[in-house]
PDB file of C-alpha atoms in Angstrom:
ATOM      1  CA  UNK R   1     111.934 138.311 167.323  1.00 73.00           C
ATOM      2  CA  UNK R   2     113.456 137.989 171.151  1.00 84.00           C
ATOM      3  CA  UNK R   3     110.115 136.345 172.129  1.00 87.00           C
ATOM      4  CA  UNK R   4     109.415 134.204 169.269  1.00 90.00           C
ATOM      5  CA  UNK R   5     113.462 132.656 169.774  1.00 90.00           C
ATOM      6  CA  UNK R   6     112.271 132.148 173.462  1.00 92.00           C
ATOM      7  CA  UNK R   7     109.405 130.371 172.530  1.00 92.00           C
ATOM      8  CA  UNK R   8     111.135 128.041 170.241  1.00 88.00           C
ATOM      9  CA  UNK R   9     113.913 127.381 172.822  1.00 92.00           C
ATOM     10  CA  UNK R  10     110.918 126.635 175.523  1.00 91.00           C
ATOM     11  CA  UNK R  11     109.243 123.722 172.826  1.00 91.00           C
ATOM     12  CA  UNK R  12     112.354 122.083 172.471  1.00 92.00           C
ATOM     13  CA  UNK R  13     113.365 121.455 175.989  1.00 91.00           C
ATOM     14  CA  UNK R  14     110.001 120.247 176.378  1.00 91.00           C
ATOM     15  CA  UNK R  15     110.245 117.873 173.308  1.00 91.00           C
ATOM     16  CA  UNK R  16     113.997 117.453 172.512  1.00 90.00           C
ATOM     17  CA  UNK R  17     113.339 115.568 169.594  1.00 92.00           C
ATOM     18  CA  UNK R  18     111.026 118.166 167.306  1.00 92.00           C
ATOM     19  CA  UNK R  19     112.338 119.373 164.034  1.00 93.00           C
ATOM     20  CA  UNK R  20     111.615 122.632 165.708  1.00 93.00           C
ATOM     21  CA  UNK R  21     115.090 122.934 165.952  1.00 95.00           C
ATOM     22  CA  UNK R  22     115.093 124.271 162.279  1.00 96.00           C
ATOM     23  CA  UNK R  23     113.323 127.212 162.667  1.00 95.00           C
ATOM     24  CA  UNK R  24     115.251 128.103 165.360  1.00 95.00           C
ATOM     25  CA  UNK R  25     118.901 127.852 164.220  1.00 96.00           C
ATOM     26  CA  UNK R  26     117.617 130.082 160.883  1.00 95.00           C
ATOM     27  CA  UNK R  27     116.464 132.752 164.262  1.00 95.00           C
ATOM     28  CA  UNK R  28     119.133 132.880 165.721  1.00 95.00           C
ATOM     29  CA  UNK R  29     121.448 133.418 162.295  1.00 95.00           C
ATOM     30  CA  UNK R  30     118.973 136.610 161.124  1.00 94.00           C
ATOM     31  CA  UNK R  31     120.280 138.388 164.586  1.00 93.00           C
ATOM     32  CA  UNK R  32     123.849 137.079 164.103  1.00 94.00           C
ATOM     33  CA  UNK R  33     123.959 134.884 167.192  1.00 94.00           C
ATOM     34  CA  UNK R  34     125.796 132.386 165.277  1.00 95.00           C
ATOM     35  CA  UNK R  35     127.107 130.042 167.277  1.00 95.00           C
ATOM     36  CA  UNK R  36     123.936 129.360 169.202  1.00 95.00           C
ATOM     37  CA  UNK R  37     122.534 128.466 165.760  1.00 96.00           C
ATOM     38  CA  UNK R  38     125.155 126.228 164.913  1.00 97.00           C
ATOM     39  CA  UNK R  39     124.668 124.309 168.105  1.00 96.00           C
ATOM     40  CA  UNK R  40     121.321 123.867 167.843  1.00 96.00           C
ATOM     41  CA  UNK R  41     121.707 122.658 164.385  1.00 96.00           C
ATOM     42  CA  UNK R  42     124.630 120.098 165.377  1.00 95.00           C
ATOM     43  CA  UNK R  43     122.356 118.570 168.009  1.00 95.00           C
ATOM     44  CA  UNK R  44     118.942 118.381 166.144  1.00 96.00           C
ATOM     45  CA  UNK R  45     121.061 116.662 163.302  1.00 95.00           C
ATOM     46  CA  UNK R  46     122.059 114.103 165.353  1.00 94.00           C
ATOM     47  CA  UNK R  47     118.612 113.158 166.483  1.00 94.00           C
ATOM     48  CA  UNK R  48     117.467 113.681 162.583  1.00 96.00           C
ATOM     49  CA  UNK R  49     120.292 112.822 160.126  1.00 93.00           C
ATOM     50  CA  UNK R  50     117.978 112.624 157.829  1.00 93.00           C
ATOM     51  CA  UNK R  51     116.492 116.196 157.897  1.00 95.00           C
ATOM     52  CA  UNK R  52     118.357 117.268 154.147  1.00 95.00           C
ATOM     53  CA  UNK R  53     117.710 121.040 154.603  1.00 96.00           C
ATOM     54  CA  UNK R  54     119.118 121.259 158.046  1.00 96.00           C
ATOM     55  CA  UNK R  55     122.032 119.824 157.440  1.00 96.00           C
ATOM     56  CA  UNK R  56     122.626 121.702 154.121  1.00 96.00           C
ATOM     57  CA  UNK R  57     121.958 124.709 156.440  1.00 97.00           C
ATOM     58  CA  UNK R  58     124.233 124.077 158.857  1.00 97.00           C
ATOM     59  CA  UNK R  59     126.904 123.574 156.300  1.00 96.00           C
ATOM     60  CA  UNK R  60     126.430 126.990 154.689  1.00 96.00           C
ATOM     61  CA  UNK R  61     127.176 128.424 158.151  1.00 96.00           C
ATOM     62  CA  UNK R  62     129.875 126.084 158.586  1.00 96.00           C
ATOM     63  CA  UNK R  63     131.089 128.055 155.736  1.00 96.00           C
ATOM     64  CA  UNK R  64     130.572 131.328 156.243  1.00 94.00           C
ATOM     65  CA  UNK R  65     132.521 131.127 159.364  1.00 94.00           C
ATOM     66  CA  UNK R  66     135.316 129.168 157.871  1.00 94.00           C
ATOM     67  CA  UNK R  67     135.022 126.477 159.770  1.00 95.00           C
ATOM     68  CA  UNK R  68     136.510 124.366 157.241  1.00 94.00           C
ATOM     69  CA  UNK R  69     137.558 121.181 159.088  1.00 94.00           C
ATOM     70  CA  UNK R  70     133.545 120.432 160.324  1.00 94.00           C
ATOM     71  CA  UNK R  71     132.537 121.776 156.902  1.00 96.00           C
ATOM     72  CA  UNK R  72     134.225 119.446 155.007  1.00 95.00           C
ATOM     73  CA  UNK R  73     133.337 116.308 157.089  1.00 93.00           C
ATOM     74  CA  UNK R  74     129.793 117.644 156.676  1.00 94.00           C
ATOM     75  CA  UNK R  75     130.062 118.269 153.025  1.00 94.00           C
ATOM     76  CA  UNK R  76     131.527 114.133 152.606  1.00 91.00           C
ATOM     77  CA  UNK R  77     127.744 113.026 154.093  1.00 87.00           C
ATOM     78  CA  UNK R  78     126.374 114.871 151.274  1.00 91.00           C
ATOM     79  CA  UNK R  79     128.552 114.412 148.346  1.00 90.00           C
ATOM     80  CA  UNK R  80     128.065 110.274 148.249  1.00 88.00           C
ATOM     81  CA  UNK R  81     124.627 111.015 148.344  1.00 88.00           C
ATOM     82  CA  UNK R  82     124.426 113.692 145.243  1.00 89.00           C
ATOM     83  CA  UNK R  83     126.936 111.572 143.101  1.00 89.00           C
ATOM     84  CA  UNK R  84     124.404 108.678 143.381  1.00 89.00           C
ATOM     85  CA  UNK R  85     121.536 110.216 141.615  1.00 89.00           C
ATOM     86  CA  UNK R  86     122.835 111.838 138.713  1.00 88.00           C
ATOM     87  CA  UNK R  87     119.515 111.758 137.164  1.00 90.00           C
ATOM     88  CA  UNK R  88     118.648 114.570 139.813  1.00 91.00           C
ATOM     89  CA  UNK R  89     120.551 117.066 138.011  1.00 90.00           C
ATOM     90  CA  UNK R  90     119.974 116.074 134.934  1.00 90.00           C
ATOM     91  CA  UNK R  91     115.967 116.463 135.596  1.00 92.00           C
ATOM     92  CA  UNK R  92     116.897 119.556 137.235  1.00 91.00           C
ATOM     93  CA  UNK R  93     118.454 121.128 134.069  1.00 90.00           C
ATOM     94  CA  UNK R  94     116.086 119.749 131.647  1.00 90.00           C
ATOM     95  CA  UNK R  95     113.754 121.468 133.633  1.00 90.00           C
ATOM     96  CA  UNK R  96     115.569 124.437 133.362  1.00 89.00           C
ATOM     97  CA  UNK R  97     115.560 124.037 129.816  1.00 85.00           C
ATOM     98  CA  UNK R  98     112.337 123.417 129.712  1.00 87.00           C
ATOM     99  CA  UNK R  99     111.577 127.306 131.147  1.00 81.00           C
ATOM    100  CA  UNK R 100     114.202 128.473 129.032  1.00 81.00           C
ATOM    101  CA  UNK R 101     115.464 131.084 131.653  1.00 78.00           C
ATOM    102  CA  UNK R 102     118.469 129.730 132.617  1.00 86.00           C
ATOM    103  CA  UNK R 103     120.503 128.567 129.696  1.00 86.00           C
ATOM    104  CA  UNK R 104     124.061 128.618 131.494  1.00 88.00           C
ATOM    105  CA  UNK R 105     122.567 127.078 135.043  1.00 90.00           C
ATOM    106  CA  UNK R 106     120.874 124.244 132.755  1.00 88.00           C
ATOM    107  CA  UNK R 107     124.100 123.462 131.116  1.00 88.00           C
ATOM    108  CA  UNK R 108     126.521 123.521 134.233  1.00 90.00           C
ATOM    109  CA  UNK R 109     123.975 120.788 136.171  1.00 89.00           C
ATOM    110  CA  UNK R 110     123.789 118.844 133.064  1.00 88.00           C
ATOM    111  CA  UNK R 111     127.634 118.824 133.363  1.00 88.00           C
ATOM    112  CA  UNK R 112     127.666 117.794 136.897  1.00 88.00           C
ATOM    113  CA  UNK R 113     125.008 114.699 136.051  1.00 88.00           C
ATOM    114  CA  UNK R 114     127.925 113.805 133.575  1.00 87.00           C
ATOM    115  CA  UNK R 115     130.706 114.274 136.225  1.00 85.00           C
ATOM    116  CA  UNK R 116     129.195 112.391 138.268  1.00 84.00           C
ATOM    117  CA  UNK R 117     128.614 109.476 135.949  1.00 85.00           C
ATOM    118  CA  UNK R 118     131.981 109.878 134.706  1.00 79.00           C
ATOM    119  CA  UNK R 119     134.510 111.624 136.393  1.00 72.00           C
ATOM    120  CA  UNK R 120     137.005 111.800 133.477  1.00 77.00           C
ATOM    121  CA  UNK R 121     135.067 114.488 131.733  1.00 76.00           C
ATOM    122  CA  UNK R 122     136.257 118.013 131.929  1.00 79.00           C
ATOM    123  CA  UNK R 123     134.980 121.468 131.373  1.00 79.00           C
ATOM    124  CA  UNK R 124     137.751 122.138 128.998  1.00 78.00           C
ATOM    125  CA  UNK R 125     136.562 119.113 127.099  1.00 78.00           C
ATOM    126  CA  UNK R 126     133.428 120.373 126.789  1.00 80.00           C
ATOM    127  CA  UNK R 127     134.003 124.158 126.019  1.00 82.00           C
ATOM    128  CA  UNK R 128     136.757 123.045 123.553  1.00 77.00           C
ATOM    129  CA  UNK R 129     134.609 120.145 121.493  1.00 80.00           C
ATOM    130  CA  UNK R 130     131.836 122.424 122.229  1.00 77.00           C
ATOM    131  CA  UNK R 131     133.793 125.221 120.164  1.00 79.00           C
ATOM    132  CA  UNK R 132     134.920 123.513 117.420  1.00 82.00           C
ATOM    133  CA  UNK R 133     131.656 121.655 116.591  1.00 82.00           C
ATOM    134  CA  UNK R 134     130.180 125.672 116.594  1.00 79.00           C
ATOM    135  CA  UNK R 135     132.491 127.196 114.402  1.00 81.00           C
ATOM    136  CA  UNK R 136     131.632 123.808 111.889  1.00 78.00           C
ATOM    137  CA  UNK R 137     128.420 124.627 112.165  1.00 80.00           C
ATOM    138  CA  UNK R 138     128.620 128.426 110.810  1.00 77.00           C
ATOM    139  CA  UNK R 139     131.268 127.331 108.227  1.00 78.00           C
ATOM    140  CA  UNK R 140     128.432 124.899 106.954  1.00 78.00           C
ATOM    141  CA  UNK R 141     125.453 127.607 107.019  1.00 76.00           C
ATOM    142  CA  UNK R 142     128.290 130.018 105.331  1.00 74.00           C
ATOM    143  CA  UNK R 143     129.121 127.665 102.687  1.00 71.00           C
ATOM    144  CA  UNK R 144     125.044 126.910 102.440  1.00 72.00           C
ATOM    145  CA  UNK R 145     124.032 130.300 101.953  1.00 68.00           C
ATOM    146  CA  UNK R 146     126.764 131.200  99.460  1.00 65.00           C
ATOM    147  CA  UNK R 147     125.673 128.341  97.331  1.00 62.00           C
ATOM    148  CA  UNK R 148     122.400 129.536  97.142  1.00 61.00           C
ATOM    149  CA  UNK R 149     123.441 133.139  96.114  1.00 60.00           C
ATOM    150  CA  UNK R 150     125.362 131.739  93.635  1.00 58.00           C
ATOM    151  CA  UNK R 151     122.493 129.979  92.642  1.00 59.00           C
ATOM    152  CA  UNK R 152     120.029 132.538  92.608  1.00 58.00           C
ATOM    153  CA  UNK R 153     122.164 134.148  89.476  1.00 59.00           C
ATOM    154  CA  UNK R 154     121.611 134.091  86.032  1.00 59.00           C
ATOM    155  CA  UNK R 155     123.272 131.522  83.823  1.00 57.00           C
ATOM    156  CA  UNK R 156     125.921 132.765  81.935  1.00 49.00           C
ATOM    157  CA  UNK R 157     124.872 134.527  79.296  1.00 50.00           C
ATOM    158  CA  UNK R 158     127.343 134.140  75.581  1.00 49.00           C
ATOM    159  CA  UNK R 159     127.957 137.309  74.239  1.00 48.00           C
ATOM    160  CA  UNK R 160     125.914 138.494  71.884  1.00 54.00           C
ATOM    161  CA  UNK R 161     126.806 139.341  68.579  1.00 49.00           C
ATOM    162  CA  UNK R 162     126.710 143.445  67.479  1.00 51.00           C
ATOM    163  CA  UNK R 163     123.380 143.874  65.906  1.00 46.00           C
ATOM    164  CA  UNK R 164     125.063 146.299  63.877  1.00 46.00           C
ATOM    165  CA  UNK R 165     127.516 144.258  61.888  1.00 47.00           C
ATOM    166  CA  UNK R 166     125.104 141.205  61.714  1.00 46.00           C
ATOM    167  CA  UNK R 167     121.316 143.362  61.064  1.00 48.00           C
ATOM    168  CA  UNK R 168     122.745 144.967  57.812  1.00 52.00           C
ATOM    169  CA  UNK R 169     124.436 142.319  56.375  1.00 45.00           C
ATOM    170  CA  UNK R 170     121.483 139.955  56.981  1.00 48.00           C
ATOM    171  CA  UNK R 171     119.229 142.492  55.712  1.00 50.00           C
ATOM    172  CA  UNK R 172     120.731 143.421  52.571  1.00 49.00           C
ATOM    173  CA  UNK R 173     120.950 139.688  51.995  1.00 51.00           C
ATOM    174  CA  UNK R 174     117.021 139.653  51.936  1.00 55.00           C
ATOM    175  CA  UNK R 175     116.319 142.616  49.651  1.00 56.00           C
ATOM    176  CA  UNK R 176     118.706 140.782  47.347  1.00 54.00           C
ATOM    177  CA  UNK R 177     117.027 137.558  47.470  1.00 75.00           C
ATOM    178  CA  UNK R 178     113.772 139.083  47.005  1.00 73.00           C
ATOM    179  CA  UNK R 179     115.068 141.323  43.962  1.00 77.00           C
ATOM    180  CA  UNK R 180     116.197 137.732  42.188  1.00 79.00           C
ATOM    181  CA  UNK R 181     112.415 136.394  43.170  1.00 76.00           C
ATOM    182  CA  UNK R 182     111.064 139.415  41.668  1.00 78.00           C
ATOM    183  CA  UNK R 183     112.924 139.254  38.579  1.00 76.00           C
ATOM    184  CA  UNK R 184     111.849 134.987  38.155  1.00 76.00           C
ATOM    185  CA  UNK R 185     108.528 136.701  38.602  1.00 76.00           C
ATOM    186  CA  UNK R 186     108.665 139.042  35.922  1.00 76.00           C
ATOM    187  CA  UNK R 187     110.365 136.406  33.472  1.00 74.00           C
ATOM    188  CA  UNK R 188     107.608 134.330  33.577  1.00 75.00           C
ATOM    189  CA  UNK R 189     108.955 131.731  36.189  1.00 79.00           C
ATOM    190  CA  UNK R 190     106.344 131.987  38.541  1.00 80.00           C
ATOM    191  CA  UNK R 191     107.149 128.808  40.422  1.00 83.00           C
ATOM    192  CA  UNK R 192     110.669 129.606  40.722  1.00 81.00           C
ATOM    193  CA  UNK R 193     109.939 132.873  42.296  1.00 79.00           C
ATOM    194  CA  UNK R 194     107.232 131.680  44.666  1.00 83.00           C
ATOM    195  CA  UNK R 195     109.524 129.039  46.261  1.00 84.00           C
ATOM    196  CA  UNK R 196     112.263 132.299  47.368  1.00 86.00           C
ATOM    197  CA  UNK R 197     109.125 133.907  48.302  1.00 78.00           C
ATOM    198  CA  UNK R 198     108.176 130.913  50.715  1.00 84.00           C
ATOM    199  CA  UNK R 199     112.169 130.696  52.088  1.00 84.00           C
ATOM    200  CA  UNK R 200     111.719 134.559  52.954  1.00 83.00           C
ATOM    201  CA  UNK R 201     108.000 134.151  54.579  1.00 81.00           C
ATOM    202  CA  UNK R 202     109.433 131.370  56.985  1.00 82.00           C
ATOM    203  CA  UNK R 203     112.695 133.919  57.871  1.00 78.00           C
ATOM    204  CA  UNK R 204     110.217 137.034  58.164  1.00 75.00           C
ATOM    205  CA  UNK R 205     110.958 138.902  61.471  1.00 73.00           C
ATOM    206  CA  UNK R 206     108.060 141.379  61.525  1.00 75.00           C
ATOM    207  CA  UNK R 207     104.122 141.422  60.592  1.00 74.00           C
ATOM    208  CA  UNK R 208     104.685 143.531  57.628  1.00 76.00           C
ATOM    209  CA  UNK R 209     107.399 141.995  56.094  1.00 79.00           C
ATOM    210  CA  UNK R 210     105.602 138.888  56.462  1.00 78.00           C
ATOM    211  CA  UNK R 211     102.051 140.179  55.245  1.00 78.00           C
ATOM    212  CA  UNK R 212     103.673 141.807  52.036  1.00 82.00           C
ATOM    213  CA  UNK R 213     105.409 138.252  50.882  1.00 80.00           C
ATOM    214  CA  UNK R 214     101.961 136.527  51.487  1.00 82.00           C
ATOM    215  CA  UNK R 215      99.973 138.766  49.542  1.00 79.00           C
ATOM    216  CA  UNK R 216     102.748 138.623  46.737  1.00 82.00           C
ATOM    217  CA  UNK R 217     102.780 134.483  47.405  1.00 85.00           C
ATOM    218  CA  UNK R 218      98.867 134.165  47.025  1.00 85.00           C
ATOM    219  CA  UNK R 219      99.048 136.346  43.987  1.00 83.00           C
ATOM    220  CA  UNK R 220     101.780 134.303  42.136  1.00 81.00           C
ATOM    221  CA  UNK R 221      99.589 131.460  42.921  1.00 83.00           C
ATOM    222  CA  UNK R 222      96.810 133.024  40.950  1.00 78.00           C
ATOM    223  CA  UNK R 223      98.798 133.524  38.568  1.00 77.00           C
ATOM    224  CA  UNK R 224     100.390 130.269  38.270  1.00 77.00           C
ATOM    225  CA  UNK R 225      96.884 128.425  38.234  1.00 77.00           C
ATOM    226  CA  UNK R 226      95.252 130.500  35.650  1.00 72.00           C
ATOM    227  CA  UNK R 227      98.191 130.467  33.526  1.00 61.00           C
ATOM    228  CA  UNK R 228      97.543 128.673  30.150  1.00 54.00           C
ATOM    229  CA  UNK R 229      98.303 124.865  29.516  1.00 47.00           C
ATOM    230  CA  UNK R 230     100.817 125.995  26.895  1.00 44.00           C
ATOM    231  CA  UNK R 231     102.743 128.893  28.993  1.00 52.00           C
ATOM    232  CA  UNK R 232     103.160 125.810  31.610  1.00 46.00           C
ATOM    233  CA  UNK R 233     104.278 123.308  29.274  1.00 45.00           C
ATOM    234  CA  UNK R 234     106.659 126.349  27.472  1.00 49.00           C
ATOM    235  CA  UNK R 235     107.988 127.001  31.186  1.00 48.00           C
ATOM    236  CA  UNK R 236     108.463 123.002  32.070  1.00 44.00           C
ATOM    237  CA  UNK R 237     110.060 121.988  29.018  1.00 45.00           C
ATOM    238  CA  UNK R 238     112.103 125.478  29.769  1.00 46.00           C
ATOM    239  CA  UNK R 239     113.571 124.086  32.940  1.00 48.00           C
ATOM    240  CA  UNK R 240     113.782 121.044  34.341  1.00 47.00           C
ATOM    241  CA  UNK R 241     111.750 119.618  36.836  1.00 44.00           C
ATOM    242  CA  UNK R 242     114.363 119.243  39.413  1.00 41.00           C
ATOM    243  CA  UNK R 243     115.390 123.273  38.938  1.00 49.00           C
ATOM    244  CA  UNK R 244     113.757 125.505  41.532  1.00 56.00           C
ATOM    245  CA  UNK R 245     114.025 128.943  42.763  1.00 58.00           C
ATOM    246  CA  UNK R 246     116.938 128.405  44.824  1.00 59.00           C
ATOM    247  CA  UNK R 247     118.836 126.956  42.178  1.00 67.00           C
ATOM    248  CA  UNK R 248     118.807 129.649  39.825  1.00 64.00           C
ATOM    249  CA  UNK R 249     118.994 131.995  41.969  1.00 64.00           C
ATOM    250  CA  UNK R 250     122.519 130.318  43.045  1.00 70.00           C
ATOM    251  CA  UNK R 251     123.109 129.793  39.124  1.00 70.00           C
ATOM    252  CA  UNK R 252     122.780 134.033  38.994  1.00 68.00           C
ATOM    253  CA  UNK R 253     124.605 134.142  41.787  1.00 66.00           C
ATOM    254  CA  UNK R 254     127.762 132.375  40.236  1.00 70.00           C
ATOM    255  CA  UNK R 255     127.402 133.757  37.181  1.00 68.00           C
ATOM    256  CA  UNK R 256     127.710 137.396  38.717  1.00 63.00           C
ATOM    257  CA  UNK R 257     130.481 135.960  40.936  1.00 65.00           C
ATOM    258  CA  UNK R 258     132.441 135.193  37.643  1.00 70.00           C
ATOM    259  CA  UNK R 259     131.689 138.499  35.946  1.00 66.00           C
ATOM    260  CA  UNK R 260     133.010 140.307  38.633  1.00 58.00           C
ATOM    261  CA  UNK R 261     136.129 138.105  38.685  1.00 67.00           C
ATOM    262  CA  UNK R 262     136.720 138.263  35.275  1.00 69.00           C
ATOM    263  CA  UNK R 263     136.485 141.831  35.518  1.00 64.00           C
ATOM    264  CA  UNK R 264     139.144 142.070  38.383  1.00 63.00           C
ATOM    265  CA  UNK R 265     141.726 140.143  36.447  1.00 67.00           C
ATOM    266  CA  UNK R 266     141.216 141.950  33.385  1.00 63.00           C
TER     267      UNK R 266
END
C-alpha cells in the first residue's frame, strides 16, 4: 500500500494536473492519514472543479472530521447544482421503482425532486395526506366487500305457512268435492260431474291422484257419448244449459249450509 501511495505521489509532481489525485486522496484515507488526503483533494479540485466525485469525496471527509465551516461552503457548490435538475431524482426513484427493491429510498428521492421544484412541500404534508387518502381507501374496499356478502345472500324468504294446518284442510276439501262429483255421476249428470272432475285434474299434486281422475274423466266421456238421444234431452231439459258442475255443487253446498243452521237454531 506504502509503495503504491509513493508511486501516486511521484506521477503527480511530475504532472500536477492528472486526476491522479483521486486515487490518491481515497489511499491515503484507507490508512487514516487524513489530512494528507484532504490536501491533496483541496488542490486537485482547484485544478478540476469539475471532477463531481472528488469533490463529493472530499466533502464526506470534510464531514467526518467535523470540519463544518469548509464543509458547508463545499456542500453550497453542490446544492445549486442538485436543485437544478430535479428530474435527476425523480429518474433515480422511478428507477428504483422500477427494480422494486427499494420502496422507501424511491419515495424519499421522489420527495426531494418535489422539494426541489417546490420548496413549500413538507414531509408532514405528505405522510399526513398520504394517511388519510389510505385509510379512504380500506374504508372503500370494506364497504365493497360487505356489499357483496350481503349480496351473495338469499332473498328474503316469507314465511311459509304450516303444512299442517293448510295440507288437511285443503285435502279434505278435495275428497269432498270429489264425493259431490261422484254423486252427479251416479244421478245421471254426467256432464256436471265431469266438469268437478276437470277442476280437480288441473289442482292434482301427484301422478296418482291425477291418473285416477283421468281414467274416471275418459270414462264419463264414454259414457256421456254413448248415452241415448232421449237420456240427453231428459238431462238438458232437466237443467239448464247455463247450470254446470260447479253450480250445483255450490247449490248442495248451501243447501247443507242451511240444514245445519236450521238445525242449530232449533
Amino acid at each position: 500500500m506504502t509503495e503504491k501511495i509513493e508511486w501516486y505521489k511521484e506521477v503527480l509532481e511530475l504532472e500536477p494536473n492528472s486526476k491522479i489525485f483521486f486515487p490518491l486522496a481515497r489511499l491515503l484515507s484507507e490508512v487514516q492519514r487524513i489530512d494528507e488526503a484532504l490536501d491533496i483533494l483541496e488542490q486537485g479540485l482547484e485544478r478540476h472543479p469539475e471532477f463531481l466525485e472528488a469533490r463529493l469525496f472530499f466533502i464526506e471527509l470534510l464531514y467526518k472530521t467535523e470540519r463544518r465551516t469548509v464543509c458547508t461552503a463545499q456542500i453550497a457548490k453542490l446544492s445549486k447544482m442538485f436543485a437544478a435538475y430535479a428530474g435527476f431524482w425523480q429518474a433515480w426513484g422511478a428507477s428504483l421503482n422500477i427494480a422494486g427493491d427499494a420502496p422507501d429510498t424511491a419515495f424519499a428521492l421522489r420527495f426531494l425532486s418535489a422539494w426541489f421544484t417546490n420548496s413549500t412541500i413538507s414531509i408532514h404534508d405528505v405522510l399526513d395526506r398520504g394517511l388519510a387518502s389510505l385509510l379512504d381507501e380500506k374504508q372503500a374496499q370494506n364497504s365493497q366487500q360487505s356489499v357483496v356478502k350481503h349480496s351473495d345472500m338469499p332473498p328474503f324468504a316469507e314465511p311459509m305457512s304450516n303444512p299442517t294446518e293448510s295440507e288437511p284442510v285443503e285435502e279434505q276439501f278435495s275428497l269432498r268435492t270429489r264425493s259431490m262429483a261422484d254423486v252427479l255421476a251416479e244421478q245421471g249428470d254426467i256432464q256436471g260431474a265431469l266438469d268437478i272432475y276437470h277442476e280437480l285434474l288441473a289442482g292434482a299434486s301427484n301422478f296418482g291422484e291425477s291418473e285416477d281422475l283421468q281414467h274416471r274423466i275418459t270414462t264419463l266421456s264414454v259414457l256421456l257419448a254413448n248415452a241415448p238421444a232421449a237420456d240427453l234431452s231428459e238431462s238438458l231439459t232437466a237443467q239448464p244449459e247455463s247450470s254446470s258442475g260447479k253450480d250445483k255443487l255450490i247449490s248442495m253446498l248451501e243447501a247443507l249450509a242451511e240444514r245445519v243452521e236450521a238445525r242449530a237454531q232449533s
